mmCIF file of C-alpha atoms in Angstrom:
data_model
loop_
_atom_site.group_PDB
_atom_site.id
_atom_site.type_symbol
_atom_site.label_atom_id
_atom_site.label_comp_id
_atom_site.label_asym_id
_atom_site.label_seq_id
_atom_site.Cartn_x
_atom_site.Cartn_y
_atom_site.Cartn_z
ATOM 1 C CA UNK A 9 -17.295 9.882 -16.197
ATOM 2 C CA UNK A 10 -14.553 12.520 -15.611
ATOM 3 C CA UNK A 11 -11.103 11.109 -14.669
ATOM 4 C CA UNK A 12 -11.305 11.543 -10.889
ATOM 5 C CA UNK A 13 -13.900 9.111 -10.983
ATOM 6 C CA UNK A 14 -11.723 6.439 -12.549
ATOM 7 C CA UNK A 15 -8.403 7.272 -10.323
ATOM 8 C CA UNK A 16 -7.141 5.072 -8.010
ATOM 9 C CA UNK A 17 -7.727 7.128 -4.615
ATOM 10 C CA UNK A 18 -11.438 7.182 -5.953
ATOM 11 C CA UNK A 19 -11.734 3.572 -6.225
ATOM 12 C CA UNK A 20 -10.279 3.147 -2.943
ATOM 13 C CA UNK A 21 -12.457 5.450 -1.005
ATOM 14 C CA UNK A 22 -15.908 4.817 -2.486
ATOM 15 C CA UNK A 23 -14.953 1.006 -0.969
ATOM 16 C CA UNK A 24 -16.202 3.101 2.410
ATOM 17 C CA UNK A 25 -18.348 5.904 1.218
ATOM 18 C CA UNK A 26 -20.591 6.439 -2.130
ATOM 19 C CA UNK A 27 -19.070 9.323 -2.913
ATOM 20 C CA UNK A 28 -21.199 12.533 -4.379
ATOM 21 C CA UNK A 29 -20.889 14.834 -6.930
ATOM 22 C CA UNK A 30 -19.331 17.270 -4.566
ATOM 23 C CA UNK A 31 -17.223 14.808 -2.877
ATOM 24 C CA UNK A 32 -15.536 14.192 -5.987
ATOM 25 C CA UNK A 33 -14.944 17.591 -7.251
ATOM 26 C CA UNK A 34 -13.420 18.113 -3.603
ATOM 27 C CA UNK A 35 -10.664 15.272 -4.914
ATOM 28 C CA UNK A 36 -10.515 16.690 -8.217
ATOM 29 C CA UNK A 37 -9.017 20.053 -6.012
ATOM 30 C CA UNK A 38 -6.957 18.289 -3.953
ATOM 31 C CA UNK A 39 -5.245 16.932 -7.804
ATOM 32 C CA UNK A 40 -3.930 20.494 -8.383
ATOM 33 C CA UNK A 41 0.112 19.672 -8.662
ATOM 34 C CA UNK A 42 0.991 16.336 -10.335
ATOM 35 C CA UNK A 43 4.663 15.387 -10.142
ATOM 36 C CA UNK A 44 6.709 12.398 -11.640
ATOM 37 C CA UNK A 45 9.665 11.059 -9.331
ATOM 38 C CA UNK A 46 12.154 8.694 -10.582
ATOM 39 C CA UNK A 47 12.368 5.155 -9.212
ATOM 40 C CA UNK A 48 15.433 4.980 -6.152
ATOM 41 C CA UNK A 49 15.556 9.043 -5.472
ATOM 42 C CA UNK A 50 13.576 9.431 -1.922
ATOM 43 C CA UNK A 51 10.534 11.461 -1.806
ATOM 44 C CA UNK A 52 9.989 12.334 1.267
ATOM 45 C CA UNK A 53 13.473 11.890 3.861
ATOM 46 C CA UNK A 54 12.969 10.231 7.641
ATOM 47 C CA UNK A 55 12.944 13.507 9.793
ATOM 48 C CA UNK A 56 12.234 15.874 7.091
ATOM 49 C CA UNK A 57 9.875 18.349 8.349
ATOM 50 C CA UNK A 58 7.240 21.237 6.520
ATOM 51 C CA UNK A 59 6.558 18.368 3.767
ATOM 52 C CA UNK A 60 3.225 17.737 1.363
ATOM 53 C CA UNK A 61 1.400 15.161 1.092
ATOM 54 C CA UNK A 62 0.899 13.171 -1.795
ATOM 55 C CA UNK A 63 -1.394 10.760 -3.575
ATOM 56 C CA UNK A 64 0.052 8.065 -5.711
ATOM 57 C CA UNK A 65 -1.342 7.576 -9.046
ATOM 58 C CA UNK A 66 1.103 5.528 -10.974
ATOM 59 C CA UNK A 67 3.801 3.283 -9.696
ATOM 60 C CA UNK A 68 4.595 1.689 -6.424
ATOM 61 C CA UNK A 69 7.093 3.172 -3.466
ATOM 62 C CA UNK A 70 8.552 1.450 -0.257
ATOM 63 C CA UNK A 71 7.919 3.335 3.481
ATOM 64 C CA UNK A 72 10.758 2.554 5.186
ATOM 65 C CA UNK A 73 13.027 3.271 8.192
ATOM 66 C CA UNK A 74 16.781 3.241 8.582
ATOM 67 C CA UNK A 75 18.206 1.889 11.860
ATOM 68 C CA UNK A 76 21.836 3.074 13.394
ATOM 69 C CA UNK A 77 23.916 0.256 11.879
ATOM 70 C CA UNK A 78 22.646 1.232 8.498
ATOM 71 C CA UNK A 79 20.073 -1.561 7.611
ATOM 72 C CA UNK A 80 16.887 -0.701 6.438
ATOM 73 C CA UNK A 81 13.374 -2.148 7.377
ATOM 74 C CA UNK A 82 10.790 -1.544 5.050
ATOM 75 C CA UNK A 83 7.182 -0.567 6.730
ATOM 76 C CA UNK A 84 5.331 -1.293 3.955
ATOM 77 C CA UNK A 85 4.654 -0.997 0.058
ATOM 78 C CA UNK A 86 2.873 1.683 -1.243
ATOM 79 C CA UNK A 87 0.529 1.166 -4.753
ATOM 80 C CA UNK A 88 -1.725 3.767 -6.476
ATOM 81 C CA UNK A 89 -4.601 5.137 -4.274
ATOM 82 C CA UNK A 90 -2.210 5.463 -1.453
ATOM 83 C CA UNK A 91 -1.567 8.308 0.509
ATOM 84 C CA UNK A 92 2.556 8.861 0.847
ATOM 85 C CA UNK A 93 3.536 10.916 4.326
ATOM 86 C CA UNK A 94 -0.198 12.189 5.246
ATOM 87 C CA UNK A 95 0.902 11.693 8.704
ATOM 88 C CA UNK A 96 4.283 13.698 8.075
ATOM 89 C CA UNK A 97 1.772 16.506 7.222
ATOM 90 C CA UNK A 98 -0.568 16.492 10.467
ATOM 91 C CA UNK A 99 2.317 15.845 12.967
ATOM 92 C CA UNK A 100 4.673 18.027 11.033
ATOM 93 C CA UNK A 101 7.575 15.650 10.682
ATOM 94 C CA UNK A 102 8.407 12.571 9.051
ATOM 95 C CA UNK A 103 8.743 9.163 11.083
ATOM 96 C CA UNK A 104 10.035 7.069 8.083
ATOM 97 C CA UNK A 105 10.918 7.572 4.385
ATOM 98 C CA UNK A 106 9.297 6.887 1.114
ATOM 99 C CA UNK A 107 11.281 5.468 -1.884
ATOM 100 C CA UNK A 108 10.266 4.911 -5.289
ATOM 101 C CA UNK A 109 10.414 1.395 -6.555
ATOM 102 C CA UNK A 110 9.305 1.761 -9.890
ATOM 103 C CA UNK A 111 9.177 5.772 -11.616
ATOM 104 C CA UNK A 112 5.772 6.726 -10.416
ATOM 105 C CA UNK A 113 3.301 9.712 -10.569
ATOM 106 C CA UNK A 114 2.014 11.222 -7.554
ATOM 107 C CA UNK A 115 -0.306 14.356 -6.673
ATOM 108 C CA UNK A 116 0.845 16.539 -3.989
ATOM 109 C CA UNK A 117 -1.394 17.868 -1.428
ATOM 110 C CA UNK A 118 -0.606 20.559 0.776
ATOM 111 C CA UNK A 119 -1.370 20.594 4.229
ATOM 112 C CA UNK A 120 -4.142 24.043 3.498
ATOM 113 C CA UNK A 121 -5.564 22.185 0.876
ATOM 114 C CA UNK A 122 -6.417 18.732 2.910
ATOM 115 C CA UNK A 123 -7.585 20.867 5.993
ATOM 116 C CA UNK A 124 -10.054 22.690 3.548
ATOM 117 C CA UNK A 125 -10.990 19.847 1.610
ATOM 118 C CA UNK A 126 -11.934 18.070 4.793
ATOM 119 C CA UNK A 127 -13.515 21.405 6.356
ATOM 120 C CA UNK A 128 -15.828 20.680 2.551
ATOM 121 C CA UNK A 129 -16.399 17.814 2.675
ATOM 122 C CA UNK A 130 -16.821 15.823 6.381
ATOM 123 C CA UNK A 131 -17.767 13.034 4.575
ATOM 124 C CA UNK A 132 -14.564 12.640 2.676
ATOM 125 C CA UNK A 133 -12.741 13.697 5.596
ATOM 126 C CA UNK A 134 -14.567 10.453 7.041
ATOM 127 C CA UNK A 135 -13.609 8.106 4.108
ATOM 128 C CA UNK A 136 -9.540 9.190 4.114
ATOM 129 C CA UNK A 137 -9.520 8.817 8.076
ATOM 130 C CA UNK A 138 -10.937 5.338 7.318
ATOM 131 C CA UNK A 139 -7.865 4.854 4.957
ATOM 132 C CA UNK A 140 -5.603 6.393 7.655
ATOM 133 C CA UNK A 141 -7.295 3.385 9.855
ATOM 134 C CA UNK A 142 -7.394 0.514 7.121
ATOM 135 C CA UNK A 143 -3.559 1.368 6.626
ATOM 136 C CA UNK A 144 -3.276 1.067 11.134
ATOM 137 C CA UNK A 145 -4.686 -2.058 10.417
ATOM 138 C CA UNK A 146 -1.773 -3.091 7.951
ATOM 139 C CA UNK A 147 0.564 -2.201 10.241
ATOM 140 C CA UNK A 148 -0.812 -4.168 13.465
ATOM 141 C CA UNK A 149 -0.823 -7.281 11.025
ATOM 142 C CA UNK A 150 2.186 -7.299 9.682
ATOM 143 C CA UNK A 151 3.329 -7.026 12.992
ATOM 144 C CA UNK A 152 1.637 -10.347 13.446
ATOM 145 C CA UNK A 153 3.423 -11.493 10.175
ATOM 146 C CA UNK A 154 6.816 -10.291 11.735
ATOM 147 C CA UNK A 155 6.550 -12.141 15.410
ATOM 148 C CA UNK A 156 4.085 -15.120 15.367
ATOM 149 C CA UNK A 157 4.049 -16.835 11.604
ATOM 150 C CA UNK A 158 6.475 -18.632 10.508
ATOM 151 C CA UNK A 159 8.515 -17.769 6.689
ATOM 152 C CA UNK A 160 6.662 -19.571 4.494
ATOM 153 C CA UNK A 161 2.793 -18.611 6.506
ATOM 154 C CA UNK A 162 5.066 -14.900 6.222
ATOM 155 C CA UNK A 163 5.243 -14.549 3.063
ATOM 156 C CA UNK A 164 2.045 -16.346 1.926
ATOM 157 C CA UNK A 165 0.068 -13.878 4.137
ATOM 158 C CA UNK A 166 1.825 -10.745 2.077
ATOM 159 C CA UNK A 167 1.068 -11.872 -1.105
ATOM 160 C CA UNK A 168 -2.330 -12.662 0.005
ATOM 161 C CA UNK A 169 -2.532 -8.915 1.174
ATOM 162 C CA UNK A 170 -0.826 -7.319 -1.546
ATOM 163 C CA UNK A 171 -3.481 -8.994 -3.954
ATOM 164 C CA UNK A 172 -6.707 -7.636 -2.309
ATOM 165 C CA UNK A 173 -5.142 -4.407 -2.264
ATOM 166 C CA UNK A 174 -4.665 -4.030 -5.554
ATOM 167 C CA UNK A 175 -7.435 -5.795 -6.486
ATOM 168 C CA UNK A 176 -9.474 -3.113 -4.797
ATOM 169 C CA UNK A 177 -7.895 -0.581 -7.279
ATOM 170 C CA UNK A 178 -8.231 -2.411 -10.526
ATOM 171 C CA UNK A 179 -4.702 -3.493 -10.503
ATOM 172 C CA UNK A 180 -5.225 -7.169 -9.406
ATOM 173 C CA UNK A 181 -7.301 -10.406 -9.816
ATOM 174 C CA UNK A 182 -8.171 -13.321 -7.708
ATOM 175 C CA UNK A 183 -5.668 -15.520 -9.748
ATOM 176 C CA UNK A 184 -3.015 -12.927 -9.852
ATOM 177 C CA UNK A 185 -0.740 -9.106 -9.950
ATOM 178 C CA UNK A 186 1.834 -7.864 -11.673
ATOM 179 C CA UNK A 187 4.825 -6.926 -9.334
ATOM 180 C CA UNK A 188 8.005 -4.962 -9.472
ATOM 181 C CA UNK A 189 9.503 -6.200 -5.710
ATOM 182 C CA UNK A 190 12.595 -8.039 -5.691
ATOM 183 C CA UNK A 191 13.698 -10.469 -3.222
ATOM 184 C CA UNK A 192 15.631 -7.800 -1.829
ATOM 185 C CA UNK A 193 12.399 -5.998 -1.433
ATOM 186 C CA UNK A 194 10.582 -8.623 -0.053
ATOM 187 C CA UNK A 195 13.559 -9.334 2.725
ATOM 188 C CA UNK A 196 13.455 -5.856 3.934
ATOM 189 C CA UNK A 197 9.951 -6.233 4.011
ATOM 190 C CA UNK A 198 9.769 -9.625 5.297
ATOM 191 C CA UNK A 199 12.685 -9.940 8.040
ATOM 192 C CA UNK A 200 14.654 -12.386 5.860
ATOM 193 C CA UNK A 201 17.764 -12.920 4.093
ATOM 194 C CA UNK A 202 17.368 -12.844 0.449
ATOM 195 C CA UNK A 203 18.551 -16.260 0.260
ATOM 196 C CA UNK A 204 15.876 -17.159 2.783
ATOM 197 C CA UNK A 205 13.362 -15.400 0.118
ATOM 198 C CA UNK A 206 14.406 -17.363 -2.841
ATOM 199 C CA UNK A 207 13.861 -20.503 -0.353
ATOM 200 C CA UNK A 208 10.460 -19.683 0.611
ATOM 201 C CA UNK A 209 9.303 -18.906 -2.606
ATOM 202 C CA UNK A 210 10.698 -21.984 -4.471
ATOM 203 C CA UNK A 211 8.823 -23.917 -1.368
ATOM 204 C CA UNK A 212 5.423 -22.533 -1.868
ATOM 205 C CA UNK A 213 5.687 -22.977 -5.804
ATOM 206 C CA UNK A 214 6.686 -26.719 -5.499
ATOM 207 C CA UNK A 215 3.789 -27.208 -2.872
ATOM 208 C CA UNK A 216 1.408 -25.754 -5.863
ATOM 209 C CA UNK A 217 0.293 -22.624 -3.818
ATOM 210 C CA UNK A 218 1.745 -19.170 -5.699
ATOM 211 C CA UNK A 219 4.292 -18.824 -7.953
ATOM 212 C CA UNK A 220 6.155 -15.676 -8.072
ATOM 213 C CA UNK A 221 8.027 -15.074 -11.493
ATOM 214 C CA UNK A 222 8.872 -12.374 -13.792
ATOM 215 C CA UNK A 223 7.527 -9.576 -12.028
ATOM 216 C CA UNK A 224 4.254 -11.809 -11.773
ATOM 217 C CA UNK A 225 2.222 -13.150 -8.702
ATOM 218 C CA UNK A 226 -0.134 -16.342 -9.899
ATOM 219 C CA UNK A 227 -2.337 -17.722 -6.876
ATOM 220 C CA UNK A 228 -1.873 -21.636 -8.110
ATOM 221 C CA UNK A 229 -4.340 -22.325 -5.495
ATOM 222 C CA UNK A 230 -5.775 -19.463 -3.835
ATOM 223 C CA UNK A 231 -7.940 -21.658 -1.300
ATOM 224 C CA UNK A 232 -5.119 -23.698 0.109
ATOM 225 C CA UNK A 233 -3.218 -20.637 -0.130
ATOM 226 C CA UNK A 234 -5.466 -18.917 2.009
ATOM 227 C CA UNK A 235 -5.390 -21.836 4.257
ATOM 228 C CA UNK A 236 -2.320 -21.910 4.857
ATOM 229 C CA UNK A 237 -1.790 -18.440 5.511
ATOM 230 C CA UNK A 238 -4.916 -18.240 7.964
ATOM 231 C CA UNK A 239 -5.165 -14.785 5.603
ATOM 232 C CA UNK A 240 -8.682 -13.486 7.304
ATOM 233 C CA UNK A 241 -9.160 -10.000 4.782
ATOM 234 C CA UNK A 242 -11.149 -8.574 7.693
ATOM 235 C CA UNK A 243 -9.169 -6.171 8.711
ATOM 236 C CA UNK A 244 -8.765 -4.292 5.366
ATOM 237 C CA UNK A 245 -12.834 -3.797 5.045
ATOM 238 C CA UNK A 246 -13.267 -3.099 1.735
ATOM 239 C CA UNK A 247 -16.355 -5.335 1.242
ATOM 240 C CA UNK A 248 -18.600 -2.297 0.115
ATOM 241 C CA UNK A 249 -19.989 1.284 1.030
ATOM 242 C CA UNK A 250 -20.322 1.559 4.897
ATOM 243 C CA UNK A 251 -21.682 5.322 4.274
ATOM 244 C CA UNK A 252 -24.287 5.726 1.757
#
């Protein structure tokens, strides 16, 4: 097994399509330029324009957006497998911003070489439109998240979704994931205060469901957890191959 069979992006996608021979030499070319960015120095800048994509492979980075009084909400958390700016690519300009949180390593894919790949290979054009859709999906629930649950269901419902994820990749199990967010992370994130955070958190430990400590996520009780969240994975299909 050659090492674009183990990566992370493969993982992901062959969660939608069992990938071929050919499919996966067409990822192996899109892995041409691999770059290492240091944790805090931005990536890809909200409004920058005539910008590559890139694939992380190692690490984890924040989307986020700045608004006009200088506070930042975060979009969402990127992990390995992930596609950073893809949209920024088709539509030629950048909507938001991607930060490293931890130092990563990511492949960058320019726009000739995706447009070729998918001319290739419509079948892996297929499986990174479906996650373009899975991460559409994301966004409508942590909409949801944002305007109808309260803190605690909040923040139970991330950590819920934060575990399939990177269970999906090989980077999480069902009782637990490493994790490099802070509070502060989890706030932007979240639509809390920090203080509102360590609050939450402390709650769901004492009431036995998750306990969040030293850059570690352990489900306690991952039933009542899930209860409590009303955390329905539907939305981020990744039960098995749709395309065979």
């Amino acid at each position: 097994m050659n090492s674009i069979e183990k990566s992370p992006l493969t993982r992901k996608l062959s969660s939608f399509v069992l990938l071929s021979a050919s499919e996966h030499d067409a990822l192996q070319n899109l892995h041409k330029r691999s770059r290492t960015f240091v944790a805090g120095r931005d990536l890809v800048q909200q409004g920058q324009s005539d910008q590559a994509a890139y694939i992380l492979s190692e690490g984890w980075v924040c989307s986020y957006k700045i608004q006009p009084d200088g506070t930042r909400q975060i979009v969402d958390f990127q992990i390995p497998g992930d596609f950073l700016g893809l949209r920024s690519v088709l539509l030629r300009t950048s909507d938001h911003s991607f930060e490293p949180i931890t130092d990563i390593q990511a492949v960058e894919v320019q726009a000739a070489d995706l447009l070729e790949a998918f001319a290739k290979s419509p079948r892996l054009a297929t499986a990174i439109l479906w996650a373009a859709s899975r991460d559409e999906a994301m966004v409508v629930e942590h909409l949801v998240n944002l305007g109808r649950r309260d803190a605690d269901g909040r923040m139970a419902h991330f950590l819920l979704e934060l575990g399939s994820r990177l269970a999906l990749v090989g980077m999480g199990t069902q009782t637990g994931y490493d994790c490099p967010l802070t509070q502060y992370h989890l706030a932007d994130a979240l639509g809390l205060s920090a203080v509102h955070v360590n609050r939450v958190l402390r709650q769901l430990r004492e009431n036995g469901l998750v306990t969040f400590r030293n850059g570690k996520v352990t489900f306690d009780d991952r039933d009542r957890l899930v209860e409590f969240a009303g955390f329905d994975p539907e939305y981020l299909d990744q039960t098995g191959p749709f395309l065979k």
